[in-house]
Amino acid sequence: MNRSLPFEIFRYCVILAALAVTLVPTVWMASMAFKPIAEWSASGADLTWWPRNPTLDNFRFIFGTSTTDLIVALDRTAAKPIVASLLSAIFGTLIAMVCGTSAAYGLSRFGSGQNLPLALIQLRLFPPMAVMIPVMIMWAFFGMIDTWWGLSLIYGIVTLPFAFWLMKTFFDDMPREIEDAALVEGCTRMRVFIKITLPMMRPALASSALFVFILNWSDYLISLLLTTREWVTIPVYMASLSSSMTGQLYGAKAALGLIAAVPPVVMGIAIQRHLVRGLTFGALKQ
């Protein structure tokens, strides 16, 4: 026990050091969000880790309710981009998870379409710009440019391979004996899938949905190409926060970044019960 004590101390020191390095950008963003313009536009020795005069002006500014002069006046607030990001990310995740889970279960259980996994992953092998050029033409033809449903659809298509590959791995590890027993008792394949398989796959569904949601939520390139003004998402809107006098509006960007970090964190906390519960795969294996 004593021999392992130095190793445990070293391990925890490494973990704490890595955690500190990882949290530095987050702490700096949180601090910047509450700094007045005189502090976040300073340079050199005037920069401080913590705001001397904490204020909510940056948050008021991006929502168009600021009572102080922040150099520029926004032509649009952050409310619509936040709604656009939520709608496109949520529905894109639903599309990817429903289609990916169905395809993964069918391939895992029936073994047909052996070339399907490679066909799905091919979408991720091409450079994003090469894929987006024909998508832009099709979306313009169908009138889906600068719409949240058009953005949701392409998000679902682009993240479908991730959902498929993740869920297929979980389905392959799940013992088939439980489903076979239900089929012997007279359940249909669809009833087995809905009543038995999906409840057992809650941890897998939760972790996969969180991963896909983060991909959709943080996307910049697709939103930049498929939206113009009405339904731009948070990353595209954040890139427009600049001034000819002060340059980048770092305080406003930090405030918006802090808001953008809330949905993934809330979703992670909401599904934490499923993530830490552990999978029941292999329950019947010896």
Coordinates of C-alpha atoms in Angstrom, one line a residue:
M1 CA 0.0 0.0 0.0
N2 CA 2.8 2.4 0.9
R3 CA 4.7 1.5 -2.3
S4 CA 1.8 2.8 -4.4
L5 CA 1.4 6.0 -2.4
P6 CA 4.0 8.0 -4.4
F7 CA 2.5 6.8 -7.6
E8 CA -1.0 7.9 -6.5
I9 CA 0.3 11.3 -5.5
F10 CA 2.0 11.7 -8.9
R11 CA -1.1 10.5 -10.7
Y12 CA -3.4 13.0 -9.0
C13 CA -0.8 15.8 -9.5
V14 CA -0.8 15.1 -13.3
I15 CA -4.6 15.0 -13.3
L16 CA -4.9 18.3 -11.5
A17 CA -2.3 19.9 -13.8
A18 CA -4.1 18.7 -16.9
L19 CA -7.4 19.9 -15.4
A20 CA -5.9 23.4 -14.7
V21 CA -4.6 23.7 -18.2
T22 CA -7.9 22.6 -19.7
L23 CA -9.9 25.1 -17.6
V24 CA -7.8 28.1 -18.3
P25 CA -9.7 29.1 -21.5
T26 CA -13.1 28.6 -19.8
V27 CA -12.1 30.7 -16.8
W28 CA -10.7 33.4 -19.0
M29 CA -13.9 33.5 -21.1
A30 CA -16.1 33.6 -18.0
S31 CA -14.0 36.4 -16.6
M32 CA -14.0 38.4 -19.9
A33 CA -17.8 38.1 -20.1
F34 CA -18.2 40.2 -16.9
K35 CA -15.6 42.9 -17.7
P36 CA -16.5 46.4 -18.9
I37 CA -15.2 47.5 -22.2
A38 CA -12.3 49.5 -20.6
E39 CA -11.0 46.2 -19.1
W40 CA -11.4 43.8 -22.0
S41 CA -10.1 46.2 -24.6
A42 CA -7.0 46.9 -22.5
S43 CA -3.6 45.4 -23.3
G44 CA -0.3 44.5 -21.7
A45 CA -0.1 45.2 -17.9
D46 CA -3.6 46.5 -17.8
L47 CA -5.1 43.0 -18.4
T48 CA -6.3 41.2 -15.3
W49 CA -7.6 37.7 -14.7
W50 CA -10.6 38.9 -12.7
P51 CA -12.8 41.9 -13.5
R52 CA -12.2 45.0 -11.3
N53 CA -15.7 46.3 -11.9
P54 CA -18.0 43.3 -12.8
T55 CA -20.8 44.2 -15.1
L56 CA -23.6 42.6 -17.1
D57 CA -23.2 45.1 -19.9
N58 CA -21.8 42.5 -22.3
F59 CA -24.9 40.3 -21.9
R60 CA -27.2 43.3 -22.2
F61 CA -25.3 44.4 -25.3
I62 CA -25.8 41.1 -27.3
F63 CA -29.5 41.2 -26.5
G64 CA -29.9 44.9 -27.4
T65 CA -30.7 46.2 -24.0
S66 CA -27.3 47.8 -23.0
T67 CA -27.5 51.2 -21.3
T68 CA -23.8 52.0 -21.9
D69 CA -21.9 52.9 -25.0
L70 CA -20.2 49.8 -26.4
I71 CA -18.8 51.6 -29.5
V72 CA -21.2 49.9 -31.9
A73 CA -24.9 49.3 -32.2
L74 CA -25.9 45.8 -33.3
D75 CA -28.1 45.4 -36.3
R76 CA -29.5 42.2 -34.8
T77 CA -29.4 40.7 -31.3
A78 CA -28.3 37.2 -30.3
A79 CA -31.8 36.0 -29.5
K80 CA -32.6 34.7 -33.0
P81 CA -29.2 33.0 -33.5
I82 CA -29.7 31.2 -30.1
V83 CA -33.1 30.0 -31.2
A84 CA -31.7 28.9 -34.6
S85 CA -28.9 27.0 -33.0
L86 CA -31.3 25.2 -30.6
L87 CA -33.8 24.3 -33.3
S88 CA -31.2 23.1 -35.9
A89 CA -29.1 21.2 -33.3
I90 CA -32.0 19.5 -31.6
F91 CA -33.9 18.4 -34.7
G92 CA -30.6 17.5 -36.5
T93 CA -29.7 15.3 -33.5
L94 CA -33.2 13.6 -33.6
I95 CA -32.9 12.9 -37.4
A96 CA -29.4 11.4 -37.0
M97 CA -30.3 9.3 -33.9
V98 CA -33.6 7.9 -35.3
C99 CA -32.1 7.0 -38.7
G100 CA -28.7 5.9 -37.3
T101 CA -30.2 3.8 -34.5
S102 CA -32.7 2.1 -37.0
A103 CA -29.9 1.3 -39.5
A104 CA -27.5 0.2 -36.8
Y105 CA -30.0 -2.2 -35.3
G106 CA -31.0 -3.7 -38.7
L107 CA -27.4 -4.3 -39.7
S108 CA -26.4 -5.6 -36.3
R109 CA -29.3 -8.1 -36.0
F110 CA -29.9 -9.2 -39.6
G111 CA -26.4 -8.8 -41.1
S112 CA -27.6 -7.5 -44.5
G113 CA -26.0 -4.7 -46.4
Q114 CA -22.4 -5.3 -45.4
N115 CA -21.3 -2.4 -47.5
L116 CA -23.7 0.0 -45.7
P117 CA -21.1 1.1 -43.0
L118 CA -18.6 2.1 -45.7
A119 CA -21.3 3.8 -47.7
L120 CA -22.3 5.9 -44.7
I121 CA -18.8 6.8 -43.7
Q122 CA -17.9 8.0 -47.2
L123 CA -19.7 11.2 -46.4
R124 CA -17.1 12.0 -43.8
L125 CA -14.1 11.0 -46.0
F126 CA -14.6 13.9 -48.5
P127 CA -13.5 17.4 -47.7
P128 CA -16.4 19.4 -46.3
M129 CA -16.2 22.0 -49.0
A130 CA -16.4 19.4 -51.7
V131 CA -19.6 18.0 -50.2
M132 CA -21.2 21.4 -49.4
I133 CA -21.0 22.8 -53.0
P134 CA -23.6 20.3 -54.4
V135 CA -25.6 20.6 -51.1
M136 CA -25.8 24.4 -51.6
I137 CA -27.2 23.9 -55.1
M138 CA -29.8 21.4 -54.0
W139 CA -30.9 23.4 -51.0
A140 CA -31.2 26.5 -53.1
F141 CA -33.3 24.6 -55.6
F142 CA -35.7 23.3 -52.9
G143 CA -35.8 26.7 -51.2
M144 CA -34.2 25.6 -48.0
I145 CA -31.4 28.1 -47.9
D146 CA -31.5 30.2 -44.7
T147 CA -34.2 28.1 -43.0
W148 CA -33.9 26.2 -39.8
W149 CA -35.4 23.0 -41.2
G150 CA -32.9 23.0 -44.1
L151 CA -30.1 23.4 -41.6
S152 CA -31.6 20.6 -39.4
L153 CA -31.8 18.2 -42.3
I154 CA -28.2 18.7 -43.4
Y155 CA -27.1 18.4 -39.7
G156 CA -28.9 15.1 -39.4
I157 CA -27.4 13.8 -42.7
V158 CA -23.8 14.9 -41.8
T159 CA -23.9 13.4 -38.3
L160 CA -25.7 10.2 -39.3
P161 CA -22.5 8.2 -39.8
F162 CA -21.4 9.0 -36.2
A163 CA -24.8 8.0 -34.8
F164 CA -24.8 4.8 -36.9
W165 CA -21.3 3.7 -36.0
L166 CA -21.7 4.4 -32.3
M167 CA -25.0 2.6 -32.0
K168 CA -23.9 -0.3 -34.1
T169 CA -21.0 -0.9 -31.6
F170 CA -23.5 -0.9 -28.7
F171 CA -26.0 -3.2 -30.5
D172 CA -23.2 -5.7 -31.4
D173 CA -22.2 -5.9 -27.7
M174 CA -25.8 -6.4 -26.5
P175 CA -26.6 -10.1 -25.9
R176 CA -29.3 -11.4 -28.3
E177 CA -30.6 -14.0 -25.9
I178 CA -32.9 -11.5 -24.3
E179 CA -34.5 -10.6 -27.6
D180 CA -34.7 -14.3 -28.6
A181 CA -36.5 -15.1 -25.4
A182 CA -39.1 -12.4 -26.0
L183 CA -39.6 -13.6 -29.6
V184 CA -40.2 -17.1 -28.4
E185 CA -42.9 -15.7 -26.0
G186 CA -44.7 -14.3 -29.0
C187 CA -43.5 -10.7 -29.2
T188 CA -43.1 -9.2 -32.6
R189 CA -39.7 -7.9 -33.7
M190 CA -40.9 -4.3 -33.6
R191 CA -42.3 -4.8 -30.0
V192 CA -39.0 -6.3 -28.9
F193 CA -37.1 -3.4 -30.4
I194 CA -39.3 -0.8 -28.7
K195 CA -40.1 -2.5 -25.4
I196 CA -36.9 -4.4 -24.7
T197 CA -34.0 -3.3 -26.8
L198 CA -34.3 0.5 -26.6
P199 CA -34.8 0.7 -22.8
M200 CA -31.7 -1.4 -22.4
M201 CA -29.8 0.9 -24.7
R202 CA -30.6 4.1 -22.8
P203 CA -27.0 4.7 -21.7
A204 CA -25.8 4.2 -25.3
L205 CA -28.6 6.4 -26.7
A206 CA -27.8 9.2 -24.2
S207 CA -24.0 9.2 -24.9
S208 CA -24.5 9.1 -28.6
A209 CA -27.1 11.8 -28.6
L210 CA -24.8 14.0 -26.6
F211 CA -21.9 13.5 -28.9
V212 CA -24.1 14.2 -32.0
F213 CA -25.7 17.3 -30.4
I214 CA -22.3 18.8 -29.6
L215 CA -21.2 18.3 -33.2
N216 CA -24.3 20.1 -34.5
W217 CA -24.3 22.8 -31.8
S218 CA -20.7 23.8 -32.5
D219 CA -20.9 23.7 -36.4
Y220 CA -19.6 26.8 -38.2
L221 CA -18.9 25.9 -41.8
I222 CA -22.4 24.5 -42.7
S223 CA -24.2 27.3 -41.1
L224 CA -22.0 29.9 -42.8
L225 CA -22.7 28.4 -46.2
L226 CA -26.4 27.6 -45.8
T227 CA -27.7 30.7 -43.9
T228 CA -27.5 34.3 -44.9
R229 CA -29.3 36.4 -42.2
E230 CA -32.6 35.1 -40.8
W231 CA -31.4 31.8 -39.3
V232 CA -27.7 32.2 -38.7
T233 CA -26.4 30.1 -35.7
I234 CA -24.4 31.2 -32.7
P235 CA -20.9 30.5 -34.2
V236 CA -21.7 32.5 -37.4
Y237 CA -23.2 35.4 -35.4
M238 CA -20.3 35.4 -33.0
A239 CA -17.9 35.9 -35.9
S240 CA -19.8 39.1 -36.8
L241 CA -19.2 40.7 -33.4
S242 CA -16.6 43.2 -34.3
S243 CA -16.1 47.0 -34.5
S244 CA -14.0 49.2 -36.8
M245 CA -12.9 51.1 -33.7
T246 CA -12.1 48.4 -31.2
G247 CA -11.7 45.4 -33.5
Q248 CA -13.1 42.2 -32.0
L249 CA -15.7 42.7 -29.3
Y250 CA -14.2 40.2 -27.0
G251 CA -16.5 40.9 -24.1
A252 CA -19.6 40.4 -26.1
K253 CA -18.1 37.2 -27.7
A254 CA -17.2 35.9 -24.2
A255 CA -20.7 36.6 -23.0
L256 CA -22.2 34.8 -25.9
G257 CA -19.7 31.9 -25.6
L258 CA -20.8 31.5 -21.9
I259 CA -24.4 31.3 -23.0
A260 CA -23.5 28.8 -25.8
A261 CA -21.9 26.5 -23.3
V262 CA -25.1 26.2 -21.3
P263 CA -27.1 23.7 -23.5
P264 CA -24.4 21.0 -23.8
V265 CA -23.7 21.3 -20.0
V266 CA -27.4 21.0 -19.2
M267 CA -27.8 18.1 -21.5
G268 CA -24.8 16.3 -20.0
I269 CA -26.2 16.8 -16.5
A270 CA -29.6 15.7 -17.5
I271 CA -28.3 12.4 -18.9
Q272 CA -25.7 11.9 -16.3
R273 CA -27.8 9.3 -14.6
H274 CA -27.7 7.1 -17.8
L275 CA -24.0 7.8 -18.4
V276 CA -22.8 6.7 -15.0
R277 CA -25.2 3.8 -14.6
G278 CA -23.1 1.5 -16.7
L279 CA -24.3 -0.6 -19.6
T280 CA -26.0 -3.9 -19.1
F281 CA -24.5 -5.4 -22.2
G282 CA -23.0 -8.8 -21.6
A283 CA -25.3 -9.5 -18.6
L284 CA -25.9 -13.0 -19.8
K285 CA -22.3 -13.8 -20.8
Q286 CA -20.3 -16.1 -18.6

